[in-house]
Short mmCIF file of C-alpha atoms and ligand atoms in Angstrom, two decimals:
data_model
loop_
_atom_site.label_atom_id
_atom_site.label_comp_id
_atom_site.label_asym_id
_atom_site.label_seq_id
_atom_site.Cartn_x
_atom_site.Cartn_y
_atom_site.Cartn_z
CA MET I 1 -59.17 -38.79 -67.58
CA ASP I 2 -62.26 -40.10 -69.43
CA SER I 3 -63.84 -36.67 -69.50
CA GLY I 4 -60.37 -35.17 -69.82
CA ARG I 5 -58.13 -33.18 -67.57
CA LYS I 6 -57.11 -29.56 -67.62
CA VAL I 7 -53.44 -28.68 -67.60
CA LYS I 8 -51.72 -25.29 -67.30
CA LEU I 9 -48.92 -24.53 -69.73
CA LYS I 10 -45.74 -22.66 -68.94
CA ASP I 11 -47.24 -19.48 -70.47
CA GLY I 12 -50.36 -19.71 -68.36
CA ARG I 13 -52.71 -20.94 -71.03
CA GLU I 14 -54.92 -23.91 -70.14
CA VAL I 15 -55.63 -26.90 -72.37
CA LEU I 16 -57.91 -29.79 -71.96
CA ILE I 17 -56.34 -33.21 -72.65
CA ARG I 18 -58.92 -35.86 -73.56
CA PHE I 19 -59.47 -38.87 -75.71
CA LEU I 20 -60.58 -38.46 -79.32
CA GLN I 21 -64.32 -38.93 -79.25
CA LYS I 22 -67.39 -39.41 -81.41
CA GLY I 23 -68.85 -36.20 -82.74
CA GLU I 24 -65.53 -34.40 -83.35
CA ASP I 25 -66.05 -31.67 -85.96
CA PRO I 26 -64.31 -32.84 -89.19
CA LYS I 27 -63.73 -29.19 -90.09
CA GLU I 28 -61.90 -28.57 -86.83
CA LEU I 29 -59.80 -31.70 -87.39
CA CYS I 30 -59.07 -30.41 -90.88
CA ASN I 31 -57.95 -26.99 -89.60
CA TYR I 32 -55.53 -28.66 -87.19
CA ILE I 33 -53.88 -31.08 -89.62
CA ASN I 34 -53.80 -28.64 -92.52
CA SER I 35 -51.99 -26.05 -90.37
CA LEU I 36 -49.23 -28.60 -89.95
CA VAL I 37 -49.15 -29.49 -93.66
CA GLU I 38 -49.09 -25.78 -94.56
CA GLU I 39 -45.95 -25.05 -92.50
CA ASP I 40 -44.13 -28.13 -93.86
CA SER I 41 -43.78 -29.46 -90.33
CA ALA I 42 -41.78 -32.56 -89.47
CA ILE I 43 -44.57 -35.08 -89.88
CA THR I 44 -44.94 -37.68 -92.64
CA LEU I 45 -48.23 -36.36 -93.92
CA ASP I 46 -47.70 -33.62 -96.55
CA GLU I 47 -51.08 -33.52 -98.32
CA PHE I 48 -53.96 -31.24 -97.36
CA GLN I 49 -56.91 -33.09 -95.98
CA THR I 50 -60.64 -32.49 -96.49
CA PRO I 51 -63.49 -32.72 -93.99
CA GLU I 52 -64.49 -35.99 -95.77
CA SER I 53 -61.03 -37.59 -95.35
CA GLU I 54 -60.89 -36.42 -91.74
CA ALA I 55 -64.38 -37.93 -91.02
CA ALA I 56 -63.07 -41.25 -92.45
CA TRP I 57 -59.89 -40.97 -90.36
CA LEU I 58 -62.02 -40.30 -87.26
CA GLU I 59 -64.17 -43.33 -87.90
CA ALA I 60 -61.08 -45.63 -88.29
CA MET I 61 -59.31 -44.18 -85.31
CA LEU I 62 -62.30 -44.49 -83.02
CA GLN I 63 -62.75 -48.10 -84.08
CA ALA I 64 -59.05 -48.86 -83.40
CA GLN I 65 -59.43 -47.19 -80.00
CA VAL I 66 -62.49 -49.30 -79.12
CA MET I 67 -60.68 -52.49 -80.14
CA GLY I 68 -57.69 -51.66 -78.00
CA ARG I 69 -55.34 -51.23 -80.92
CA ALA I 70 -54.75 -47.55 -80.50
CA VAL I 71 -55.15 -44.58 -78.29
CA TYR I 72 -55.52 -41.05 -79.55
CA LEU I 73 -55.24 -38.01 -77.29
CA VAL I 74 -56.44 -34.55 -78.21
CA ALA I 75 -55.34 -31.26 -76.57
CA GLU I 76 -57.98 -28.58 -76.85
CA HIS I 77 -57.85 -24.85 -76.20
CA GLU I 78 -61.08 -22.86 -76.22
CA GLY I 79 -62.69 -25.48 -78.43
CA ARG I 80 -59.75 -25.55 -80.91
CA LYS I 81 -57.66 -28.70 -81.44
CA VAL I 82 -54.07 -27.66 -80.71
CA ALA I 83 -52.40 -31.10 -80.53
CA GLY I 84 -52.89 -34.74 -81.21
CA ALA I 85 -50.91 -37.68 -79.93
CA ASN I 86 -51.40 -41.29 -80.74
CA ALA I 87 -50.18 -44.74 -79.78
CA SER I 88 -50.92 -47.57 -82.18
CA ARG I 89 -50.07 -51.25 -82.20
CA GLY I 90 -48.34 -52.68 -85.25
CA MET I 91 -50.22 -55.21 -87.42
CA TRP I 92 -50.00 -59.02 -87.11
CA ARG I 93 -46.48 -60.21 -86.18
CA GLU I 94 -45.68 -56.60 -85.18
CA ARG I 95 -48.69 -56.31 -82.85
CA ASP I 96 -46.59 -56.28 -79.70
CA ASN I 97 -44.90 -53.10 -80.68
CA VAL I 98 -46.60 -49.73 -80.13
CA ILE I 99 -45.54 -46.71 -82.12
CA LEU I 100 -46.12 -43.21 -80.81
CA GLY I 101 -46.78 -39.99 -82.67
CA ILE I 102 -47.35 -36.38 -81.69
CA ALA I 103 -47.94 -33.03 -83.36
CA ILE I 104 -48.66 -29.67 -81.81
CA VAL I 105 -49.69 -26.57 -83.73
CA LYS I 106 -47.09 -23.85 -84.01
CA ASP I 107 -48.44 -21.41 -81.45
CA PHE I 108 -48.61 -24.02 -78.66
CA ARG I 109 -45.00 -25.31 -79.00
CA GLY I 110 -42.24 -24.77 -76.51
CA VAL I 111 -44.47 -24.26 -73.47
CA GLY I 112 -44.45 -27.78 -72.04
CA LEU I 113 -47.38 -29.32 -73.88
CA GLY I 114 -45.25 -31.86 -75.73
CA GLU I 115 -43.72 -33.23 -72.56
CA ILE I 116 -47.12 -33.40 -70.79
CA LEU I 117 -48.80 -35.16 -73.70
CA MET I 118 -45.97 -37.60 -74.28
CA LYS I 119 -45.94 -38.62 -70.64
CA GLU I 120 -49.68 -39.22 -70.73
CA LEU I 121 -49.34 -41.10 -73.98
CA ILE I 122 -46.54 -43.30 -72.67
CA ASP I 123 -48.76 -44.27 -69.69
CA ARG I 124 -51.61 -45.06 -72.09
CA ALA I 125 -49.26 -47.03 -74.36
CA ARG I 126 -47.99 -49.01 -71.39
CA ALA I 127 -51.64 -50.06 -70.62
CA LEU I 128 -51.56 -51.92 -74.02
CA SER I 129 -48.86 -54.11 -72.49
CA PRO I 130 -46.47 -53.96 -75.47
CA ARG I 131 -43.02 -55.42 -75.78
CA ASN I 132 -41.66 -52.23 -77.29
CA ILE I 133 -42.72 -48.62 -77.28
CA PHE I 134 -41.01 -46.69 -80.06
CA LEU I 135 -41.30 -43.76 -82.40
CA MET I 136 -39.86 -42.41 -85.59
CA VAL I 137 -38.46 -38.88 -86.07
CA PHE I 138 -36.82 -36.94 -88.89
CA GLU I 139 -33.13 -36.18 -88.71
CA GLY I 140 -32.94 -32.42 -87.96
CA ASN I 141 -36.07 -32.28 -85.86
CA ASP I 142 -33.93 -31.23 -82.93
CA ARG I 143 -36.73 -30.05 -80.65
CA ALA I 144 -38.51 -33.41 -80.93
CA ILE I 145 -35.29 -35.41 -80.47
CA ALA I 146 -34.43 -33.41 -77.37
CA LEU I 147 -37.84 -34.12 -75.93
CA TYR I 148 -37.66 -37.83 -76.71
CA LYS I 149 -34.16 -38.12 -75.15
CA LYS I 150 -35.43 -36.36 -72.06
CA LEU I 151 -38.20 -38.99 -71.86
CA LYS I 152 -35.62 -41.86 -72.17
CA PHE I 153 -36.02 -42.79 -75.78
CA ARG I 154 -32.74 -43.79 -77.48
CA GLU I 155 -31.86 -44.20 -81.11
CA ILE I 156 -31.83 -47.80 -82.27
CA GLY I 157 -31.48 -47.35 -85.98
CA ARG I 158 -32.16 -45.13 -88.95
CA LEU I 159 -33.26 -45.37 -92.57
CA PRO I 160 -30.80 -43.20 -94.48
CA GLY I 161 -32.03 -40.42 -96.71
CA TRP I 162 -35.54 -41.74 -96.36
CA VAL I 163 -37.72 -38.71 -96.04
CA ARG I 164 -37.90 -35.60 -98.27
CA TRP I 165 -38.40 -32.67 -95.88
CA LYS I 166 -37.81 -29.03 -96.63
CA GLY I 167 -36.27 -29.83 -99.97
CA LYS I 168 -33.74 -32.40 -98.97
CA TYR I 169 -33.51 -36.10 -98.08
CA VAL I 170 -33.02 -36.75 -94.36
CA ASP I 171 -32.81 -39.91 -92.24
CA HIS I 172 -35.81 -41.43 -90.54
CA ILE I 173 -34.62 -42.28 -87.03
CA TYR I 174 -36.08 -45.05 -84.86
CA MET I 175 -36.12 -44.40 -81.11
CA LEU I 176 -36.98 -46.98 -78.48
CA LEU I 177 -38.27 -46.23 -74.97
CA GLU I 178 -35.83 -47.63 -72.45
CA ASP I 179 -37.44 -48.96 -69.26
C1 COA S 1 -41.79 -31.80 -81.21
C2 COA S 1 -42.91 -31.35 -80.26
C3 COA S 1 -43.93 -32.46 -79.97
C4 COA S 1 -42.28 -30.87 -78.91
O1 COA S 1 -43.29 -30.43 -78.07
P1 COA S 1 -43.20 -28.98 -77.38
O2 COA S 1 -44.47 -28.75 -76.64
O3 COA S 1 -42.78 -27.98 -78.35
O4 COA S 1 -41.97 -29.24 -76.33
P2 COA S 1 -41.94 -28.84 -74.79
O5 COA S 1 -42.31 -27.39 -74.66
O6 COA S 1 -42.83 -29.82 -74.03
O7 COA S 1 -40.46 -29.06 -74.40
C5 COA S 1 -40.02 -30.30 -74.02
C6 COA S 1 -38.54 -30.48 -74.28
O8 COA S 1 -38.32 -30.34 -75.70
C7 COA S 1 -37.11 -29.68 -75.92
N1 COA S 1 -37.36 -28.44 -76.54
C8 COA S 1 -38.45 -27.60 -76.49
N2 COA S 1 -38.31 -26.50 -77.27
C9 COA S 1 -37.08 -26.67 -77.87
C10 COA S 1 -36.37 -25.92 -78.84
N3 COA S 1 -36.91 -24.73 -79.30
N4 COA S 1 -35.17 -26.38 -79.27
C11 COA S 1 -34.70 -27.55 -78.78
N5 COA S 1 -35.37 -28.34 -77.87
C12 COA S 1 -36.50 -27.88 -77.42
C13 COA S 1 -36.52 -29.50 -74.59
O9 COA S 1 -35.78 -30.62 -74.20
C14 COA S 1 -37.67 -29.38 -73.69
O10 COA S 1 -37.45 -29.66 -72.36
P3 COA S 1 -37.02 -28.45 -71.31
O11 COA S 1 -38.08 -27.44 -71.46
O12 COA S 1 -36.90 -29.11 -70.00
O13 COA S 1 -35.68 -27.94 -71.85
C15 COA S 1 -43.68 -30.14 -80.91
O14 COA S 1 -42.77 -29.04 -81.01
C16 COA S 1 -44.29 -30.44 -82.21
O15 COA S 1 -45.36 -30.98 -82.29
N6 COA S 1 -43.66 -30.00 -83.31
C17 COA S 1 -44.22 -30.13 -84.72
C18 COA S 1 -44.52 -31.53 -85.12
C19 COA S 1 -43.45 -32.46 -84.82
O16 COA S 1 -42.29 -32.27 -85.06
N7 COA S 1 -43.85 -33.66 -84.27
C20 COA S 1 -42.97 -34.70 -83.86
C21 COA S 1 -42.78 -35.59 -85.00
S1 COA S 1 -41.70 -36.97 -84.58
#
């Protein structure tokens, strides 16, 4: 996996799944994240990023990766970043819990990439030997919730009306991976 592995999606397209690495193009990272911001997708970030902010993010993420505090996976198609997925330890007294996150660009959803990436991410998260593997998802993000249930996450709590998404306040749901 270190140099990445190619996977075929349900529609026949191929993507390369690999770790985030030094030398990523900040403009490419920017295109990816800003496409998600632009469509008001179900992620917490809702501000456009710049190549400079992405370069700083890359630096911090690579350092966390080297220190064993995080893992970040990239899915790439013909040189374009089409998905990112990360597993990060909490800080200090929460260090034994690992939170997962994933976001796929619009034109690569619904063809199996989410499931492939999440399975890989869970394996990587397990290698961090955490007590808990969990994630947070917006109420109403039915596609994500269906995927997480399929992968054996179950709801353990929710923060009511916590997130403003598409003009209304929705719950932020915590889901825990059952072993
Ligand atoms: C949520 C997300 C990661 C799912 O990944 P995906 O590649 O679209 O999903 P997959 O094609 O791998 O499908 C996996 C499962 O998700 C569910 N699913 C997929 N498409 C769905 C849809 N349109 N409606 C409902 N459930 C759906 C199904 O359970 C599916 O399994 P099945 O094919 O056996 O029925 C992806 O759509 C995404 O990144 N969305 C935008 C950002 C986001 O919401 N991130 C998650 C934040 S918590």
